[in-house]
Amino acid sequence: MKILITGAGGMLGSQISKACHESGAEVYPFKKAELDVTDFSTLKHVLHFLKPTLVINCAAYTQVDRAEECRKEAFAINSLGPRYLACLCREIHAALMHLSTDYVFNGESRLPYPVYASPDPINVYGLSKLYGEMAIRETLDRFFIVRTSWLFGPGGKNFVDTVLKLASEKNRLEIANDQTGCPTYTVDLAQGLMKLAQTGIFGTYHLTNTGQTTWYGLALEIKKIMNLAIPIDPCTTAEFPRPAPRPAYSVLDPFPLQAVTGREMPGWQDALQRYLREHKKN
Ligand SMILES: NC(=O)c1ccc[n+]([C@@H]2O[C@H](COP(=O)([O-])OP(=O)(O)OC[C@H]3O[C@@H](n4cnc5c(N)ncnc54)[C@H](OP(=O)(O)O)[C@@H]3O)[C@@H](O)[C@H]2O)c1
């Protein structure tokens, strides 16, 4: 497989680049400064020159709160970028693997969202990601749209690292206990994406670690694994208002991922333990 990766400098992009190299594929990872997904003419030049068989789009505008104000930028990167990529993949007969988010859902469910549930984003980031999904479905047949959630891993800003940093700076933490989702390790996600890409069974998928928790539950697990002494109290989202509303519940039902890949994703606690053991010292 000849694989071109966009957003290769990001938290997931760096892991998927590594996983692609390890799989023996011919890999072309591009960071933002090297390939901007909003620059159609450069994209066209690079894709037509390299002619990859698979493009993995990890480029994204991921600042959920800032997106409320920087709407134009969020839509350019999360919606127009995927449209450009889909259009060019069609021209060069490449497949496109695109990452999307649990934030396309409104969070009103209390059961995991199946792949066929109707999206209804409640913030600009989620809307821009949904429009990116739509652009791909309108343009291309050979695509994987993969929704994931609550990422953590090396080389990116994430909740796990933030808790560790705050624990070293503060005397007490208060963490929201009224948002439920599934934390997902970029290393496990990258392996799952590679497995899925090899199937050639195109479509929309949900790919996360398994299980569910709240941000507070995740913080307690970090505290337990790292033997942190800091008291952590639950609070509500309303106590610390943010510019972008968050879905209260965004667990993703993985069906039909396991049937297609023959592989179940590890639980989030197991994934968290591996991340902390491998990358953080206590
Ligand atoms: N993080 C999460 O919790 C989460 C949850 C659900 C879904 N996702 C999705 O998973 C994917 C990967 O997320 P991530 O956490 O790895 O995000 P990330 O660390 O923010 O990585 C995104 C990368 O895209 C780059 N980028 C931004 N604008 C670009 C442009 N115009 N052209 C090319 N590259 C550009 C960024 O560069 P700069 O940093 O230099 O701007 C960054 O390296 C995204 O599609 C995201 O929506 C993430």
Coordinates of C-alpha atoms and ligand atoms in Angstrom, one line a residue:
M1 CA 0.0 0.0 0.0
K2 CA 1.2 3.5 -0.8
I3 CA -0.2 5.8 2.0
L4 CA -0.2 9.6 2.2
I5 CA -1.0 11.1 5.6
T6 CA -2.1 14.6 6.2
G7 CA -1.8 16.3 9.7
A8 CA 1.0 13.9 10.4
G9 CA 2.4 16.2 13.1
G10 CA -0.7 15.8 15.3
M11 CA -1.4 13.5 18.2
L12 CA -3.1 10.8 16.0
G13 CA -1.2 11.7 12.8
S14 CA 2.2 10.9 14.4
Q15 CA 0.9 7.5 15.7
I16 CA -0.7 6.5 12.5
S17 CA 2.5 7.5 10.6
K18 CA 4.4 5.1 12.9
A19 CA 1.9 2.3 12.5
C20 CA 2.0 2.7 8.7
H21 CA 5.8 2.5 8.7
E22 CA 5.7 -0.6 10.9
S23 CA 3.2 -2.3 8.6
G24 CA 5.8 -2.1 5.8
A25 CA 3.7 0.3 3.7
E26 CA 5.3 3.0 1.5
V27 CA 4.4 6.1 3.7
Y28 CA 4.3 9.8 2.9
P29 CA 3.5 11.7 6.1
F30 CA 2.9 15.4 5.7
K31 CA 2.8 17.9 8.5
K32 CA 0.6 21.1 8.2
A33 CA 3.6 23.2 7.1
E34 CA 4.4 20.7 4.4
L35 CA 0.8 20.1 3.1
D36 CA -2.1 22.4 3.9
V37 CA -5.5 20.6 3.3
T38 CA -7.1 24.0 2.5
D39 CA -4.7 24.6 -0.4
F40 CA -6.4 22.9 -3.3
S41 CA -3.7 23.5 -5.9
T42 CA -0.8 22.2 -3.8
L43 CA -2.9 19.2 -2.7
K44 CA -3.7 18.5 -6.4
H45 CA -0.1 18.7 -7.3
V46 CA 1.1 16.4 -4.5
L47 CA -1.6 13.8 -4.8
H48 CA -1.3 13.6 -8.6
F49 CA 2.5 13.4 -8.3
L50 CA 2.6 10.7 -5.6
K51 CA -0.5 8.8 -6.6
P52 CA -1.1 7.1 -3.2
T53 CA -3.5 4.2 -3.0
L54 CA -4.8 5.4 0.4
V55 CA -5.0 8.9 1.9
I56 CA -5.4 9.1 5.7
N57 CA -6.7 12.6 6.7
C58 CA -5.6 13.3 10.3
A59 CA -5.5 17.1 9.6
A60 CA -8.2 18.9 11.7
Y61 CA -9.1 22.0 13.6
T62 CA -9.5 20.5 17.0
Q63 CA -9.8 23.5 19.3
V64 CA -13.4 22.9 20.3
D65 CA -13.9 26.2 22.3
R66 CA -12.0 28.4 19.9
A67 CA -14.1 27.0 16.9
E68 CA -17.1 28.9 18.3
E69 CA -15.4 32.2 17.3
C70 CA -13.1 30.9 14.5
R71 CA -16.0 29.3 12.6
K72 CA -14.5 30.1 9.2
E73 CA -11.2 28.5 10.0
A74 CA -12.8 25.4 11.5
F75 CA -15.0 24.9 8.5
A76 CA -12.1 25.5 6.0
I77 CA -10.0 22.7 7.7
N78 CA -12.7 20.3 8.9
S79 CA -15.2 20.6 6.0
L80 CA -13.5 22.0 2.9
G81 CA -10.2 20.1 3.4
P82 CA -12.1 16.7 3.4
R83 CA -14.1 17.8 0.3
Y84 CA -10.8 18.7 -1.6
L85 CA -9.2 15.4 -0.5
A86 CA -12.3 13.4 -1.6
C87 CA -12.4 15.1 -5.0
L88 CA -8.7 14.4 -5.6
C89 CA -8.9 10.8 -4.3
R90 CA -11.6 10.3 -6.9
E91 CA -9.4 11.7 -9.6
I92 CA -6.4 9.4 -8.7
H93 CA -8.5 6.4 -7.8
A94 CA -7.3 6.4 -4.2
A95 CA -9.3 5.4 -1.1
L96 CA -9.7 8.0 1.7
M97 CA -9.7 7.3 5.4
H98 CA -11.0 10.3 7.3
L99 CA -11.2 10.8 11.1
S100 CA -14.4 12.2 12.6
T101 CA -15.8 12.6 16.1
D102 CA -18.3 11.6 18.8
Y103 CA -19.2 15.4 18.8
V104 CA -21.4 14.9 15.7
F105 CA -24.0 13.7 18.2
N106 CA -26.1 15.8 20.5
G107 CA -25.5 13.7 23.7
E108 CA -29.1 13.3 24.6
S109 CA -29.0 9.5 24.3
R110 CA -28.2 7.2 27.2
L111 CA -27.2 4.3 25.0
P112 CA -24.1 4.1 22.8
Y113 CA -24.7 5.8 19.5
P114 CA -24.8 3.3 16.6
V115 CA -23.1 4.3 13.2
Y116 CA -26.6 4.8 11.7
A117 CA -27.8 7.2 14.5
S118 CA -28.7 10.7 13.2
P119 CA -26.0 13.2 13.9
D120 CA -27.1 16.5 15.5
P121 CA -24.0 18.5 16.6
I122 CA -24.4 21.1 19.4
N123 CA -21.2 23.0 18.7
V124 CA -19.3 24.5 15.8
Y125 CA -16.5 22.0 15.9
G126 CA -19.1 19.1 15.7
L127 CA -20.9 20.8 12.8
S128 CA -17.7 21.4 10.9
K129 CA -16.7 17.8 11.3
L130 CA -20.2 16.6 10.2
Y131 CA -20.1 18.7 7.1
G132 CA -16.6 17.1 6.4
E133 CA -18.2 13.7 6.6
M134 CA -21.1 14.8 4.3
A135 CA -18.6 16.2 1.7
I136 CA -16.8 12.8 1.5
R137 CA -20.1 10.8 1.2
E138 CA -21.3 13.1 -1.6
T139 CA -18.0 12.8 -3.5
L140 CA -16.4 9.4 -3.1
D141 CA -17.4 5.6 -3.0
R142 CA -14.2 4.3 -1.5
F143 CA -13.9 5.9 1.9
F144 CA -13.7 5.0 5.6
I145 CA -15.2 7.7 7.8
V146 CA -14.0 6.7 11.3
R147 CA -15.6 8.5 14.4
T148 CA -13.6 8.3 17.5
S149 CA -13.6 10.0 21.0
W150 CA -11.6 11.5 23.9
L151 CA -8.1 10.8 22.5
F152 CA -5.0 10.6 24.6
G153 CA -1.5 9.6 23.6
P154 CA 2.0 11.0 23.2
G155 CA 2.7 14.1 21.2
G156 CA -0.5 16.1 21.7
K157 CA -2.5 18.1 24.1
N158 CA -4.9 15.8 25.9
F159 CA -6.9 15.4 29.1
V160 CA -4.6 12.8 30.7
D161 CA -1.5 15.0 30.4
T162 CA -3.5 18.0 31.6
V163 CA -4.6 16.2 34.8
L164 CA -1.0 15.2 35.5
K165 CA 0.2 18.8 35.0
L166 CA -2.6 20.2 37.2
A167 CA -1.9 17.6 39.9
S168 CA 1.7 18.9 40.2
E169 CA 0.6 22.5 40.4
K170 CA -2.6 22.6 42.5
N171 CA -3.8 21.3 45.9
R172 CA -7.2 20.0 44.7
L173 CA -8.9 19.3 41.4
E174 CA -12.6 19.5 40.4
I175 CA -13.5 17.6 37.3
A176 CA -16.8 17.3 35.5
N177 CA -18.8 14.2 36.3
D178 CA -21.7 14.8 34.0
Q179 CA -20.1 14.1 30.6
T180 CA -19.8 10.4 29.6
G181 CA -17.6 9.1 26.8
C182 CA -14.9 6.6 26.0
P183 CA -11.2 7.6 26.4
T184 CA -9.2 6.2 23.4
Y185 CA -5.5 5.6 23.2
T186 CA -4.0 6.8 19.9
V187 CA -1.7 3.8 19.7
D188 CA -4.7 1.4 19.8
L189 CA -6.7 3.6 17.4
A190 CA -3.8 3.7 14.9
Q191 CA -3.6 -0.1 15.0
G192 CA -7.4 -0.4 14.5
L193 CA -7.3 2.0 11.6
M194 CA -4.5 0.0 9.9
K195 CA -6.5 -3.2 10.3
L196 CA -9.6 -1.5 9.0
A197 CA -7.8 -0.1 6.0
Q198 CA -6.6 -3.5 5.0
T199 CA -10.1 -4.9 4.8
G200 CA -11.2 -2.8 1.9
I201 CA -14.7 -2.8 3.4
F202 CA -15.5 0.8 3.0
G203 CA -18.1 2.9 5.0
T204 CA -18.7 4.7 8.3
Y205 CA -17.2 3.2 11.5
H206 CA -17.0 3.9 15.2
L207 CA -13.5 3.1 16.6
T208 CA -12.7 3.7 20.3
N209 CA -11.3 1.8 23.2
T210 CA -14.2 -0.1 25.0
G211 CA -16.1 0.9 28.1
Q212 CA -17.3 4.3 29.2
T213 CA -16.6 6.8 32.0
T214 CA -16.9 10.5 32.9
W215 CA -14.0 13.0 32.9
Y216 CA -14.1 12.6 36.7
G217 CA -13.9 8.8 36.4
L218 CA -11.0 9.1 34.0
A219 CA -9.2 11.5 36.4
L220 CA -9.7 9.0 39.3
E221 CA -8.2 6.2 37.3
I222 CA -5.2 8.4 36.5
K223 CA -4.8 9.2 40.2
K224 CA -5.0 5.5 41.0
I225 CA -2.5 4.3 38.4
M226 CA 0.0 7.2 39.2
N227 CA -0.5 7.0 43.0
L228 CA -1.3 10.7 43.1
A229 CA -2.1 12.2 46.5
I230 CA -4.2 15.1 45.3
P231 CA -7.9 15.2 46.2
I232 CA -10.2 15.1 43.2
D233 CA -13.8 16.1 43.5
P234 CA -16.7 15.7 41.0
C235 CA -18.3 18.9 39.7
T236 CA -20.8 19.7 37.0
T237 CA -20.1 21.2 33.6
A238 CA -22.3 24.2 34.5
E239 CA -19.9 25.1 37.3
F240 CA -17.1 25.8 34.8
P241 CA -18.9 27.1 31.7
R242 CA -16.9 26.9 28.4
P243 CA -17.7 28.7 25.1
A244 CA -18.7 25.4 23.3
P245 CA -21.4 23.2 24.8
R246 CA -20.3 19.5 25.1
P247 CA -22.6 16.4 24.5
A248 CA -23.5 14.9 27.9
Y249 CA -23.2 11.4 26.5
S250 CA -21.1 10.4 23.5
V251 CA -20.3 6.8 23.8
L252 CA -20.0 5.2 20.3
D253 CA -21.4 1.7 19.6
P254 CA -18.6 -0.1 17.7
F255 CA -20.8 -2.3 15.5
P256 CA -19.9 -3.5 12.8
L257 CA -16.1 -2.9 13.5
Q258 CA -15.4 -6.2 15.2
A259 CA -17.2 -8.3 12.5
V260 CA -15.3 -6.5 9.8
T261 CA -11.8 -6.5 11.4
G262 CA -12.1 -9.6 13.5
R263 CA -10.6 -7.6 16.4
E264 CA -12.0 -6.1 19.6
M265 CA -10.5 -2.9 20.9
P266 CA -8.9 -3.1 24.4
G267 CA -10.7 -1.5 27.4
W268 CA -10.0 2.2 28.2
Q269 CA -8.5 1.4 31.6
D270 CA -6.0 -1.1 30.1
A271 CA -5.1 1.5 27.4
L272 CA -4.6 4.2 30.0
Q273 CA -2.4 2.0 32.1
R274 CA -0.2 1.2 29.1
Y275 CA 0.0 4.9 28.1
L276 CA 1.0 6.0 31.7
R277 CA 3.5 3.1 32.2
E278 CA 5.1 3.7 28.8
H279 CA 5.2 7.5 28.7
K280 CA 4.9 8.9 32.3
K281 CA 7.1 8.3 35.3
N282 CA 5.6 8.1 38.8
Ligands
LIG1 N1 -8.5 14.8 20.2 C1 -9.6 14.2 20.4 O1 -10.0 14.0 21.6 C2 -10.5 13.8 19.3 C3 -11.7 13.2 19.6 C4 -12.5 12.7 18.5 C5 -12.1 12.9 17.2 N2 -10.9 13.5 17.0 C6 -10.5 13.6 15.6 O2 -9.3 12.8 15.4 C7 -8.5 13.5 14.4 C8 -7.1 13.6 15.0 O3 -7.1 14.5 16.1 P1 -5.9 14.9 17.0 O4 -6.3 14.8 18.4 O5 -4.7 14.1 16.5 O6 -5.7 16.4 16.6 P2 -4.4 17.3 16.6 O7 -3.4 16.8 17.5 O8 -4.9 18.7 16.8 O9 -3.8 17.1 15.1 C9 -4.4 17.8 14.0 C10 -3.3 18.1 13.1 O10 -3.8 18.8 12.0 C11 -2.9 19.8 11.7 N3 -3.6 20.8 10.8 C12 -4.4 21.9 11.2 N4 -4.8 22.6 10.1 C13 -4.3 21.9 9.1 C14 -4.3 22.2 7.7 N5 -5.0 23.2 7.2 N6 -3.7 21.4 6.8 C15 -3.0 20.3 7.3 N7 -2.9 20.0 8.6 C16 -3.5 20.8 9.5 C17 -2.6 20.4 13.0 O11 -1.4 21.2 12.9 P3 -1.2 22.4 14.0 O12 -1.3 21.8 15.3 O13 0.1 23.0 13.6 O14 -2.4 23.4 13.7 C18 -2.3 19.1 13.8 O15 -1.0 18.7 13.6 C19 -9.2 14.7 14.0 O16 -9.9 14.5 12.9 C20 -10.1 15.0 15.2 O17 -11.3 15.7 14.8 C21 -10.1 13.9 18.0

